[in-house]
């Protein structure tokens, strides 16, 4: 642990593997969690957008979280619980609380397009609904709303809000949050490609998609940055850039699940409305995996 930060380093936004018949492949999920731990990942993030969570049933969510907790070997587990309805978000939190996650990841409500005041009141209500830690997640490319720095900083003052996953793509905005954040509040990159500049500017880590494929490399990158080893970190970051890019040539997690299937870790199946990776995407992932081997 770094100083008084609960979350730091590299956390993996875990995919949910499916069988051909569309059932969850829990055996493959367990193997992937174990692989993450064995390769130095600092914390685990099941049931996020990378997990295709909108297409999961409640029983599946509970079983995936329970399995993550069983296999995490003491690493923090941050579980996705956010929706675009306050009532549904709180119901999801209450449903998952018995499985003892270390924190809930709560996304900015999508589709509704709330005002900044609405966001503050929403996160206040979520915070008051649980004694568990909350990580807020700003990803305007998926939600249609950017939570601005001044709003995030007000939300950060809530007693159990411990971190933000920032995927706005606006480095200045993220660094402003980092500059004025209260003590112990983690600022985490939500985009692999911004891990280096944000951590060089003082952010504590990343919630990564690429680390599904390359957990050892991504965790090592974060550990180098936390240690101030900027030269070695820059070399590794440059090596990882093709993976950052290729993981998003189609909607996440289509490419990363294709890559995991090439590694023999899971099957490439998705649940509609997402479809499996195209042959062109599979060729890209095969090439980038080959370079890292």
mmCIF file of N, CA and C in Angstrom, residues 7 12-14 43-50 53 77-83 89 92-93 96 101-108 122-123 126 132-139 162-166 188 190 207:
data_model
loop_
_atom_site.group_PDB
_atom_site.id
_atom_site.type_symbol
_atom_site.label_atom_id
_atom_site.label_comp_id
_atom_site.label_asym_id
_atom_site.label_seq_id
_atom_site.Cartn_x
_atom_site.Cartn_y
_atom_site.Cartn_z
ATOM 1 N N UNK A 7 -6.315 2.200 -3.003
ATOM 2 C CA UNK A 7 -6.156 1.745 -4.375
ATOM 3 C C UNK A 7 -4.981 2.448 -5.022
ATOM 4 N N UNK A 12 -7.278 -4.558 -12.846
ATOM 5 C CA UNK A 12 -7.767 -5.077 -14.122
ATOM 6 C C UNK A 12 -9.286 -5.063 -14.170
ATOM 7 N N UNK A 13 -9.828 -4.437 -15.218
ATOM 8 C CA UNK A 13 -11.256 -4.482 -15.503
ATOM 9 C C UNK A 13 -11.545 -5.819 -16.175
ATOM 10 N N UNK A 14 -11.988 -6.788 -15.396
ATOM 11 C CA UNK A 14 -12.069 -8.175 -15.847
ATOM 12 C C UNK A 14 -13.169 -8.393 -16.880
ATOM 13 N N UNK A 43 -5.111 -4.865 -7.863
ATOM 14 C CA UNK A 43 -6.507 -5.011 -7.450
ATOM 15 C C UNK A 43 -7.334 -5.456 -8.646
ATOM 16 N N UNK A 44 -8.542 -5.918 -8.370
ATOM 17 C CA UNK A 44 -9.391 -6.535 -9.384
ATOM 18 C C UNK A 44 -10.718 -5.798 -9.483
ATOM 19 N N UNK A 45 -11.219 -5.670 -10.729
ATOM 20 C CA UNK A 45 -12.451 -4.919 -10.965
ATOM 21 C C UNK A 45 -13.402 -5.770 -11.815
ATOM 22 N N UNK A 46 -14.204 -6.632 -11.177
ATOM 23 C CA UNK A 46 -15.233 -7.363 -11.917
ATOM 24 C C UNK A 46 -16.488 -6.516 -12.099
ATOM 25 N N UNK A 47 -17.304 -6.899 -13.075
ATOM 26 C CA UNK A 47 -18.638 -6.324 -13.304
ATOM 27 C C UNK A 47 -18.607 -4.862 -13.725
ATOM 28 N N UNK A 48 -17.546 -4.461 -14.421
ATOM 29 C CA UNK A 48 -17.519 -3.141 -15.046
ATOM 30 C C UNK A 48 -18.048 -3.228 -16.464
ATOM 31 N N UNK A 49 -17.824 -2.171 -17.248
ATOM 32 C CA UNK A 49 -18.287 -2.198 -18.639
ATOM 33 C C UNK A 49 -17.534 -3.252 -19.450
ATOM 34 N N UNK A 50 -16.264 -3.510 -19.118
ATOM 35 C CA UNK A 50 -15.478 -4.540 -19.802
ATOM 36 C C UNK A 50 -16.062 -5.922 -19.572
ATOM 37 N N UNK A 53 -21.481 -6.160 -18.229
ATOM 38 C CA UNK A 53 -22.387 -6.269 -17.086
ATOM 39 C C UNK A 53 -23.855 -5.980 -17.411
ATOM 40 N N UNK A 77 -10.893 -5.770 -4.098
ATOM 41 C CA UNK A 77 -11.865 -6.057 -5.158
ATOM 42 C C UNK A 77 -12.839 -4.883 -5.231
ATOM 43 N N UNK A 78 -12.878 -4.247 -6.406
ATOM 44 C CA UNK A 78 -13.760 -3.112 -6.660
ATOM 45 C C UNK A 78 -14.806 -3.582 -7.665
ATOM 46 N N UNK A 79 -16.053 -3.700 -7.231
ATOM 47 C CA UNK A 79 -17.068 -4.307 -8.082
ATOM 48 C C UNK A 79 -17.983 -3.247 -8.681
ATOM 49 N N UNK A 80 -18.275 -3.386 -9.966
ATOM 50 C CA UNK A 80 -19.170 -2.459 -10.634
ATOM 51 C C UNK A 80 -20.600 -2.596 -10.131
ATOM 52 N N UNK A 81 -21.239 -1.447 -9.861
ATOM 53 C CA UNK A 81 -22.620 -1.470 -9.357
ATOM 54 C C UNK A 81 -23.469 -0.352 -9.932
ATOM 55 N N UNK A 82 -22.890 0.536 -10.738
ATOM 56 C CA UNK A 82 -23.606 1.721 -11.183
ATOM 57 C C UNK A 82 -24.566 1.460 -12.326
ATOM 58 N N UNK A 83 -25.690 2.178 -12.299
ATOM 59 C CA UNK A 83 -26.649 2.162 -13.394
ATOM 60 C C UNK A 83 -27.042 3.618 -13.666
ATOM 61 N N UNK A 89 -29.227 1.380 -8.726
ATOM 62 C CA UNK A 89 -27.848 1.351 -8.244
ATOM 63 C C UNK A 89 -27.809 0.931 -6.780
ATOM 64 N N UNK A 92 -28.566 -2.705 -6.406
ATOM 65 C CA UNK A 92 -27.420 -3.534 -6.800
ATOM 66 C C UNK A 92 -26.366 -3.558 -5.699
ATOM 67 N N UNK A 93 -26.113 -2.404 -5.097
ATOM 68 C CA UNK A 93 -25.166 -2.342 -3.983
ATOM 69 C C UNK A 93 -25.626 -3.252 -2.847
ATOM 70 N N UNK A 96 -25.053 -6.906 -3.618
ATOM 71 C CA UNK A 96 -23.662 -7.365 -3.662
ATOM 72 C C UNK A 96 -22.910 -7.166 -2.341
ATOM 73 N N UNK A 101 -17.230 -6.886 -1.070
ATOM 74 C CA UNK A 101 -16.238 -6.183 -1.899
ATOM 75 C C UNK A 101 -15.577 -5.063 -1.102
ATOM 76 N N UNK A 102 -14.399 -4.668 -1.522
ATOM 77 C CA UNK A 102 -13.700 -3.570 -0.841
ATOM 78 C C UNK A 102 -14.253 -2.218 -1.250
ATOM 79 N N UNK A 103 -14.851 -2.136 -2.438
ATOM 80 C CA UNK A 103 -15.431 -0.877 -2.904
ATOM 81 C C UNK A 103 -16.395 -1.172 -4.041
ATOM 82 N N UNK A 104 -17.301 -0.225 -4.274
ATOM 83 C CA UNK A 104 -18.202 -0.273 -5.414
ATOM 84 C C UNK A 104 -17.767 0.769 -6.435
ATOM 85 N N UNK A 105 -17.703 0.352 -7.696
ATOM 86 C CA UNK A 105 -17.429 1.259 -8.807
ATOM 87 C C UNK A 105 -18.773 1.744 -9.340
ATOM 88 N N UNK A 106 -19.006 3.054 -9.265
ATOM 89 C CA UNK A 106 -20.301 3.619 -9.640
ATOM 90 C C UNK A 106 -20.093 4.631 -10.762
ATOM 91 N N UNK A 107 -20.598 4.301 -11.932
ATOM 92 C CA UNK A 107 -20.402 5.122 -13.123
ATOM 93 C C UNK A 107 -21.331 6.334 -13.090
ATOM 94 N N UNK A 108 -20.903 7.412 -13.724
ATOM 95 C CA UNK A 108 -21.792 8.547 -13.981
ATOM 96 C C UNK A 108 -23.021 8.022 -14.723
ATOM 97 N N UNK A 122 -26.677 12.833 -6.859
ATOM 98 C CA UNK A 122 -26.719 11.389 -7.109
ATOM 99 C C UNK A 122 -25.656 10.671 -6.277
ATOM 100 N N UNK A 123 -24.416 11.153 -6.354
ATOM 101 C CA UNK A 123 -23.341 10.472 -5.629
ATOM 102 C C UNK A 123 -23.470 10.658 -4.120
ATOM 103 N N UNK A 126 -25.902 7.887 -3.251
ATOM 104 C CA UNK A 126 -25.229 6.586 -3.311
ATOM 105 C C UNK A 126 -24.321 6.415 -2.098
ATOM 106 N N UNK A 132 -19.818 0.931 2.634
ATOM 107 C CA UNK A 132 -18.693 0.509 1.808
ATOM 108 C C UNK A 132 -18.085 1.705 1.066
ATOM 109 N N UNK A 133 -16.842 1.506 0.620
ATOM 110 C CA UNK A 133 -16.161 2.532 -0.161
ATOM 111 C C UNK A 133 -16.780 2.649 -1.553
ATOM 112 N N UNK A 134 -16.692 3.859 -2.102
ATOM 113 C CA UNK A 134 -17.209 4.143 -3.438
ATOM 114 C C UNK A 134 -16.075 4.676 -4.310
ATOM 115 N N UNK A 135 -15.985 4.152 -5.536
ATOM 116 C CA UNK A 135 -15.102 4.687 -6.575
ATOM 117 C C UNK A 135 -16.006 5.237 -7.673
ATOM 118 N N UNK A 136 -15.907 6.514 -7.961
ATOM 119 C CA UNK A 136 -16.730 7.090 -9.019
ATOM 120 C C UNK A 136 -16.024 6.912 -10.360
ATOM 121 N N UNK A 137 -16.810 6.809 -11.410
ATOM 122 C CA UNK A 137 -16.272 6.471 -12.729
ATOM 123 C C UNK A 137 -16.809 7.460 -13.745
ATOM 124 N N UNK A 138 -15.916 8.242 -14.311
ATOM 125 C CA UNK A 138 -16.278 9.244 -15.309
ATOM 126 C C UNK A 138 -15.818 8.782 -16.682
ATOM 127 N N UNK A 139 -16.772 8.463 -17.558
ATOM 128 C CA UNK A 139 -16.436 7.971 -18.896
ATOM 129 C C UNK A 139 -17.434 8.550 -19.885
ATOM 130 N N UNK A 162 -13.555 7.140 -2.200
ATOM 131 C CA UNK A 162 -12.105 7.002 -2.024
ATOM 132 C C UNK A 162 -11.302 7.188 -3.301
ATOM 133 N N UNK A 163 -11.967 7.226 -4.465
ATOM 134 C CA UNK A 163 -11.198 7.272 -5.716
ATOM 135 C C UNK A 163 -12.100 7.669 -6.866
ATOM 136 N N UNK A 164 -11.457 8.087 -7.963
ATOM 137 C CA UNK A 164 -12.147 8.281 -9.229
ATOM 138 C C UNK A 164 -11.401 7.511 -10.307
ATOM 139 N N UNK A 165 -12.162 6.814 -11.136
ATOM 140 C CA UNK A 165 -11.637 6.257 -12.378
ATOM 141 C C UNK A 165 -11.972 7.268 -13.454
ATOM 142 N N UNK A 166 -10.946 7.905 -14.015
ATOM 143 C CA UNK A 166 -11.144 9.032 -14.928
ATOM 144 C C UNK A 166 -10.831 8.613 -16.362
ATOM 145 N N UNK A 188 -7.294 7.492 -10.579
ATOM 146 C CA UNK A 188 -6.922 6.346 -11.393
ATOM 147 C C UNK A 188 -7.274 6.625 -12.847
ATOM 148 N N UNK A 190 -8.567 5.841 -16.400
ATOM 149 C CA UNK A 190 -9.503 4.889 -16.982
ATOM 150 C C UNK A 190 -9.162 4.556 -18.413
ATOM 151 N N UNK A 207 -7.145 1.649 -13.920
ATOM 152 C CA UNK A 207 -8.005 0.487 -14.078
ATOM 153 C C UNK A 207 -7.944 0.133 -15.553
#
